[in-house]
Amino acid sequence: MSSLDRSGTFVLGDRRVKRLGYGAMQLAEPGVFGPPRDHDAAVAVLREAVASGVNHIDTSDFYGPHITNHLIREALYPYPEDLIIVTKVGARRGADASWNPAFSREELTQAVHDNLRNLGLDVLDVVNLRAMFDAHGPAEGSIEAPLTVLAELQRQGLVRHIGLSNVTPAQIAEGRRICDIVCVQNHYSLAHRADDALIDDLAREGIAYVPYFPLGGFSPLQSSSLSGVAARLGAAPMRVALAWLLRRAPNILLIPGTSSITHLRENLAAAELDLPDDAIKALDGVAASAGSA
């Protein structure tokens, strides 16, 4: 049994994955636009992740664009039988590296086919529809039309399971009336906890919650609080933050990203870190100190 197994597992779609996975976004050039500065290092990180026991990788064809999917295929194809690759559609990149909505039937269909081709797959394990009413966070707006297109592609056998990203509780409820939703991917971290109630609701429904930016959003005060706990435990602060997320709820699946093998190993080591009750209490107060709990 690998040390990663200590993170536990949760059902994603029709398969169990380890709760510590890997997000490929940072493999592209800064700004997620253009090829990596070190191609061989990017390939090595992906291979190290899988060799360490990771069986859940998050990506999108609009990362790069196309860059991370090409790297994943180069590094890992033919894919291990237990590996689940989750991708996203609903956005496109402008020539100026901007992030733009891509919700039309034609754009969504093309995006699914682009992901299939660039990953070398006949069917995508999980496709998240990313809402783009506000690129910086969830905002209300109907997702019925684009999600109906994804559900049609699912019935055609091109997509196994569907998830949602950057969405509100109302949009999740709307989505579940159209098709089964297996995961929700929103911004959440020790310092950014607007989705606390939503996570608990999804846990009761058996739906995975996948935080993006799980290590982002810390103010200097919050970083000081986290660093204090980390110093007491003799662990890196980001490892402590990930360990707290694993403790937060059983349906949380983590996909911290990095382009460094050293940082990858530090992130995955969060599975082995046991947080005592006093550390949990101190960490729970980090978001409260900013009034965001």
Tab-separated table of C-alpha atoms in Angstrom:
chain	number	residue	atom	x	y	z
A	1	MET	CA	0.000	0.000	0.000
A	2	SER	CA	1.384	3.420	-0.988
A	3	SER	CA	1.459	6.304	1.477
A	4	LEU	CA	-1.095	8.045	-0.741
A	5	ASP	CA	-3.676	5.444	0.245
A	6	ARG	CA	-3.869	7.106	3.655
A	7	SER	CA	-5.786	9.960	2.037
A	8	GLY	CA	-8.746	7.597	1.674
A	9	THR	CA	-10.989	7.198	-1.359
A	10	PHE	CA	-14.278	8.535	-2.670
A	11	VAL	CA	-16.509	7.572	-5.577
A	12	LEU	CA	-16.117	9.724	-8.690
A	13	GLY	CA	-18.626	8.663	-11.293
A	14	ASP	CA	-18.656	4.874	-11.151
A	15	ARG	CA	-15.122	4.402	-9.778
A	16	ARG	CA	-13.242	5.035	-6.552
A	17	VAL	CA	-10.304	7.410	-6.648
A	18	LYS	CA	-7.762	8.381	-4.043
A	19	ARG	CA	-8.657	11.681	-2.444
A	20	LEU	CA	-5.296	13.240	-3.298
A	21	GLY	CA	-4.982	13.746	-7.040
A	22	TYR	CA	-3.150	16.121	-9.355
A	23	GLY	CA	-4.181	19.226	-11.317
A	24	ALA	CA	-2.328	19.755	-14.590
A	25	MET	CA	-3.077	23.460	-15.128
A	26	GLN	CA	0.314	24.692	-13.904
A	27	LEU	CA	2.170	22.583	-16.450
A	28	ALA	CA	1.492	25.239	-19.078
A	29	GLU	CA	3.375	28.542	-19.253
A	30	PRO	CA	2.485	31.063	-16.503
A	31	GLY	CA	-0.931	32.465	-17.311
A	32	VAL	CA	-1.854	28.953	-18.498
A	33	PHE	CA	-1.061	30.126	-22.021
A	34	GLY	CA	1.721	28.578	-24.064
A	35	PRO	CA	4.071	25.606	-23.664
A	36	PRO	CA	5.981	24.879	-20.447
A	37	ARG	CA	9.374	26.445	-19.955
A	38	ASP	CA	10.784	22.968	-19.300
A	39	HIS	CA	8.977	20.338	-21.355
A	40	ASP	CA	10.885	17.376	-19.956
A	41	ALA	CA	10.253	18.495	-16.371
A	42	ALA	CA	6.510	18.707	-17.071
A	43	VAL	CA	6.475	15.161	-18.430
A	44	ALA	CA	8.494	13.979	-15.429
A	45	VAL	CA	6.005	15.515	-12.950
A	46	LEU	CA	3.092	13.674	-14.558
A	47	ARG	CA	4.944	10.361	-14.488
A	48	GLU	CA	5.995	10.907	-10.877
A	49	ALA	CA	2.402	11.641	-9.875
A	50	VAL	CA	1.122	8.364	-11.322
A	51	ALA	CA	4.130	6.426	-10.003
A	52	SER	CA	3.284	7.799	-6.538
A	53	GLY	CA	-0.219	6.364	-6.743
A	54	VAL	CA	-2.264	9.293	-8.102
A	55	ASN	CA	-5.256	8.003	-10.086
A	56	HIS	CA	-7.217	11.263	-10.564
A	57	ILE	CA	-5.828	13.937	-12.903
A	58	ASP	CA	-7.641	17.178	-13.683
A	59	THR	CA	-7.065	18.983	-16.981
A	60	SER	CA	-8.744	20.901	-19.804
A	61	ASP	CA	-8.077	21.485	-23.455
A	62	PHE	CA	-8.306	25.232	-22.819
A	63	TYR	CA	-5.185	24.990	-20.634
A	64	GLY	CA	-2.452	26.142	-22.945
A	65	PRO	CA	-4.654	25.813	-25.000
A	66	HIS	CA	-4.170	22.116	-25.809
A	67	ILE	CA	-0.809	22.050	-24.000
A	68	THR	CA	-1.646	20.084	-20.854
A	69	ASN	CA	-3.616	17.425	-22.725
A	70	HIS	CA	-0.730	16.896	-25.139
A	71	LEU	CA	1.651	16.547	-22.187
A	72	ILE	CA	-0.630	14.077	-20.403
A	73	ARG	CA	-0.877	11.906	-23.498
A	74	GLU	CA	2.878	12.021	-24.104
A	75	ALA	CA	3.721	11.199	-20.498
A	76	LEU	CA	1.099	8.595	-19.629
A	77	TYR	CA	-0.426	6.980	-22.727
A	78	PRO	CA	-1.383	4.137	-22.737
A	79	TYR	CA	-3.066	5.117	-19.500
A	80	PRO	CA	-3.128	2.944	-16.353
A	81	GLU	CA	-6.443	1.134	-16.006
A	82	ASP	CA	-7.304	2.852	-12.723
A	83	LEU	CA	-6.522	6.406	-13.907
A	84	ILE	CA	-9.451	8.827	-14.225
A	85	ILE	CA	-8.850	11.962	-16.296
A	86	VAL	CA	-11.319	14.764	-15.620
A	87	THR	CA	-11.567	17.623	-18.081
A	88	LYS	CA	-13.561	20.848	-18.479
A	89	VAL	CA	-15.463	22.627	-21.238
A	90	GLY	CA	-17.334	25.919	-21.392
A	91	ALA	CA	-14.456	28.351	-21.919
A	92	ARG	CA	-12.026	29.248	-24.688
A	93	ARG	CA	-8.820	31.278	-24.773
A	94	GLY	CA	-8.497	34.467	-26.762
A	95	ALA	CA	-5.368	35.391	-28.704
A	96	ASP	CA	-4.584	37.793	-25.836
A	97	ALA	CA	-4.755	34.878	-23.323
A	98	SER	CA	-8.195	36.022	-22.113
A	99	TRP	CA	-10.757	33.545	-20.750
A	100	ASN	CA	-14.028	33.708	-22.666
A	101	PRO	CA	-17.355	31.852	-22.504
A	102	ALA	CA	-17.833	29.011	-25.002
A	103	PHE	CA	-21.373	27.812	-24.325
A	104	SER	CA	-22.824	27.307	-27.792
A	105	ARG	CA	-23.725	23.846	-29.056
A	106	GLU	CA	-20.955	24.030	-31.643
A	107	GLU	CA	-18.312	25.188	-29.152
A	108	LEU	CA	-19.182	22.543	-26.554
A	109	THR	CA	-19.275	19.742	-29.121
A	110	GLN	CA	-15.929	20.859	-30.550
A	111	ALA	CA	-14.433	21.057	-27.065
A	112	VAL	CA	-15.412	17.477	-26.253
A	113	HIS	CA	-13.936	16.244	-29.540
A	114	ASP	CA	-10.755	18.291	-28.969
A	115	ASN	CA	-10.308	16.717	-25.528
A	116	LEU	CA	-10.872	13.237	-26.949
A	117	ARG	CA	-8.376	13.754	-29.750
A	118	ASN	CA	-5.650	15.431	-27.710
A	119	LEU	CA	-5.877	12.918	-24.862
A	120	GLY	CA	-6.104	9.964	-27.253
A	121	LEU	CA	-9.380	8.695	-25.783
A	122	ASP	CA	-12.596	7.258	-27.212
A	123	VAL	CA	-14.660	8.444	-24.247
A	124	LEU	CA	-14.005	11.056	-21.547
A	125	ASP	CA	-14.308	9.805	-17.938
A	126	VAL	CA	-15.731	13.029	-16.498
A	127	VAL	CA	-16.431	16.373	-18.172
A	128	ASN	CA	-17.095	19.437	-16.025
A	129	LEU	CA	-19.171	22.250	-17.481
A	130	ARG	CA	-17.506	25.470	-16.323
A	131	ALA	CA	-19.973	28.297	-15.863
A	132	MET	CA	-18.617	31.575	-17.244
A	133	PHE	CA	-21.201	34.140	-16.151
A	134	ASP	CA	-18.314	35.571	-14.140
A	135	ALA	CA	-14.825	34.233	-14.825
A	136	HIS	CA	-13.698	35.092	-11.289
A	137	GLY	CA	-16.337	33.191	-9.335
A	138	PRO	CA	-19.830	31.736	-9.344
A	139	ALA	CA	-22.631	33.997	-10.613
A	140	GLU	CA	-26.261	33.196	-11.267
A	141	GLY	CA	-27.501	32.310	-14.738
A	142	SER	CA	-29.192	29.326	-16.330
A	143	ILE	CA	-26.974	26.418	-17.373
A	144	GLU	CA	-29.847	24.445	-18.914
A	145	ALA	CA	-28.907	24.969	-22.572
A	146	PRO	CA	-25.188	24.085	-22.374
A	147	LEU	CA	-25.729	21.237	-19.924
A	148	THR	CA	-28.381	19.745	-22.211
A	149	VAL	CA	-25.753	19.650	-24.981
A	150	LEU	CA	-23.331	17.808	-22.686
A	151	ALA	CA	-26.066	15.364	-21.694
A	152	GLU	CA	-26.664	14.637	-25.388
A	153	LEU	CA	-22.958	13.960	-25.907
A	154	GLN	CA	-23.112	11.654	-22.887
A	155	ARG	CA	-25.960	9.694	-24.491
A	156	GLN	CA	-23.856	9.430	-27.646
A	157	GLY	CA	-21.181	7.640	-25.608
A	158	LEU	CA	-18.528	10.376	-25.777
A	159	VAL	CA	-18.782	11.291	-22.077
A	160	ARG	CA	-19.252	8.894	-19.148
A	161	HIS	CA	-20.029	11.357	-16.368
A	162	ILE	CA	-20.769	15.053	-15.994
A	163	GLY	CA	-19.737	17.567	-13.351
A	164	LEU	CA	-20.038	21.317	-12.807
A	165	SER	CA	-17.467	24.020	-12.112
A	166	ASN	CA	-17.671	27.625	-10.874
A	167	VAL	CA	-21.341	27.232	-9.966
A	168	THR	CA	-23.910	28.268	-7.368
A	169	PRO	CA	-26.202	25.947	-5.375
A	170	ALA	CA	-29.115	27.034	-7.590
A	171	GLN	CA	-27.197	26.016	-10.711
A	172	ILE	CA	-26.319	22.657	-9.170
A	173	ALA	CA	-29.998	22.046	-8.438
A	174	GLU	CA	-30.873	23.049	-12.002
A	175	GLY	CA	-28.181	20.761	-13.362
A	176	ARG	CA	-29.351	17.754	-11.348
A	177	ARG	CA	-32.787	18.066	-12.970
A	178	ILE	CA	-31.107	17.591	-16.364
A	179	CYS	CA	-28.574	14.824	-15.678
A	180	ASP	CA	-26.627	13.123	-12.900
A	181	ILE	CA	-23.908	15.395	-11.483
A	182	VAL	CA	-20.945	13.462	-10.057
A	183	CYS	CA	-18.747	16.345	-8.896
A	184	VAL	CA	-18.616	20.079	-8.282
A	185	GLN	CA	-15.407	22.045	-8.746
A	186	ASN	CA	-15.352	25.460	-7.049
A	187	HIS	CA	-12.835	27.740	-5.368
A	188	TYR	CA	-12.327	26.588	-1.787
A	189	SER	CA	-9.447	26.512	0.655
A	190	LEU	CA	-8.612	26.883	4.336
A	191	ALA	CA	-8.852	30.653	3.815
A	192	HIS	CA	-11.737	30.789	1.308
A	193	ARG	CA	-14.707	28.921	2.737
A	194	ALA	CA	-17.825	30.338	1.106
A	195	ASP	CA	-18.889	26.811	0.085
A	196	ASP	CA	-18.893	25.302	3.596
A	197	ALA	CA	-22.626	24.547	3.619
A	198	LEU	CA	-22.580	23.373	0.008
A	199	ILE	CA	-19.810	20.843	0.707
A	200	ASP	CA	-21.826	19.291	3.514
A	201	ASP	CA	-24.972	19.157	1.344
A	202	LEU	CA	-23.063	17.440	-1.471
A	203	ALA	CA	-21.502	14.962	0.972
A	204	ARG	CA	-24.963	13.851	2.031
A	205	GLU	CA	-25.820	13.291	-1.642
A	206	GLY	CA	-22.623	11.346	-2.360
A	207	ILE	CA	-21.338	14.003	-4.780
A	208	ALA	CA	-17.629	14.792	-4.874
A	209	TYR	CA	-16.420	18.331	-4.202
A	210	VAL	CA	-13.142	19.261	-5.886
A	211	PRO	CA	-11.628	22.559	-4.696
A	212	TYR	CA	-9.587	24.543	-7.151
A	213	PHE	CA	-6.940	26.912	-5.802
A	214	PRO	CA	-6.829	24.740	-2.631
A	215	LEU	CA	-3.643	26.520	-1.565
A	216	GLY	CA	-4.570	30.064	-2.611
A	217	GLY	CA	-6.190	33.149	-1.141
A	218	PHE	CA	-4.239	33.614	2.081
A	219	SER	CA	-3.850	37.072	3.632
A	220	PRO	CA	-0.634	37.808	5.575
A	221	LEU	CA	-2.527	37.333	8.866
A	222	GLN	CA	-3.943	33.994	7.746
A	223	SER	CA	-0.546	32.862	6.458
A	224	SER	CA	0.944	33.686	9.854
A	225	SER	CA	-1.690	31.574	11.597
A	226	LEU	CA	-1.094	28.665	9.239
A	227	SER	CA	2.672	28.971	9.593
A	228	GLY	CA	2.358	28.847	13.363
A	229	VAL	CA	0.485	25.551	13.256
A	230	ALA	CA	2.906	24.176	10.683
A	231	ALA	CA	5.898	25.093	12.838
A	232	ARG	CA	4.397	23.254	15.818
A	233	LEU	CA	3.865	20.159	13.680
A	234	GLY	CA	7.223	20.379	11.915
A	235	ALA	CA	5.532	20.349	8.499
A	236	ALA	CA	5.400	22.689	5.501
A	237	PRO	CA	2.433	25.115	5.671
A	238	MET	CA	0.928	23.990	2.373
A	239	ARG	CA	1.098	20.362	3.475
A	240	VAL	CA	-0.841	21.332	6.598
A	241	ALA	CA	-3.434	23.222	4.528
A	242	LEU	CA	-3.998	20.174	2.319
A	243	ALA	CA	-4.232	17.874	5.332
A	244	TRP	CA	-6.905	20.167	6.789
A	245	LEU	CA	-8.901	19.889	3.552
A	246	LEU	CA	-8.735	16.091	3.717
A	247	ARG	CA	-10.132	16.293	7.248
A	248	ARG	CA	-12.794	18.861	6.312
A	249	ALA	CA	-15.215	16.442	4.593
A	250	PRO	CA	-15.044	12.907	3.175
A	251	ASN	CA	-16.246	13.982	-0.292
A	252	ILE	CA	-13.414	16.468	-0.882
A	253	LEU	CA	-11.041	15.377	-3.659
A	254	LEU	CA	-7.845	17.416	-3.885
A	255	ILE	CA	-6.058	18.298	-7.129
A	256	PRO	CA	-3.140	20.549	-6.108
A	257	GLY	CA	-1.072	21.502	-9.121
A	258	THR	CA	2.637	22.085	-9.542
A	259	SER	CA	5.331	21.883	-12.186
A	260	SER	CA	7.944	20.747	-9.649
A	261	ILE	CA	8.574	17.162	-8.565
A	262	THR	CA	9.754	18.444	-5.176
A	263	HIS	CA	6.512	20.337	-4.609
A	264	LEU	CA	4.493	17.403	-5.919
A	265	ARG	CA	6.035	15.125	-3.299
A	266	GLU	CA	5.401	17.711	-0.571
A	267	ASN	CA	1.752	17.993	-1.614
A	268	LEU	CA	1.193	14.245	-1.717
A	269	ALA	CA	2.801	13.896	1.716
A	270	ALA	CA	-0.304	15.600	3.139
A	271	ALA	CA	-1.908	12.140	3.100
A	272	GLU	CA	0.458	11.068	5.884
A	273	LEU	CA	-0.049	14.083	8.154
A	274	ASP	CA	-2.285	13.552	11.174
A	275	LEU	CA	-3.642	16.806	12.562
A	276	PRO	CA	-4.287	16.865	16.329
A	277	ASP	CA	-7.526	18.399	17.576
A	278	ASP	CA	-5.869	21.618	18.749
A	279	ALA	CA	-4.366	22.127	15.295
A	280	ILE	CA	-7.762	21.578	13.673
A	281	LYS	CA	-9.313	24.159	16.012
A	282	ALA	CA	-6.614	26.709	15.206
A	283	LEU	CA	-6.947	26.119	11.467
A	284	ASP	CA	-10.723	26.335	11.601
A	285	GLY	CA	-10.260	29.866	12.875
A	286	VAL	CA	-8.182	31.015	9.905
A	287	ALA	CA	-11.173	31.844	7.713
A	288	ALA	CA	-13.099	33.268	10.673
A	289	SER	CA	-10.272	35.759	11.254
A	290	ALA	CA	-11.029	37.261	7.859
A	291	GLY	CA	-14.782	37.195	8.356
A	292	SER	CA	-15.285	34.725	5.492
A	293	ALA	CA	-16.460	31.669	7.397
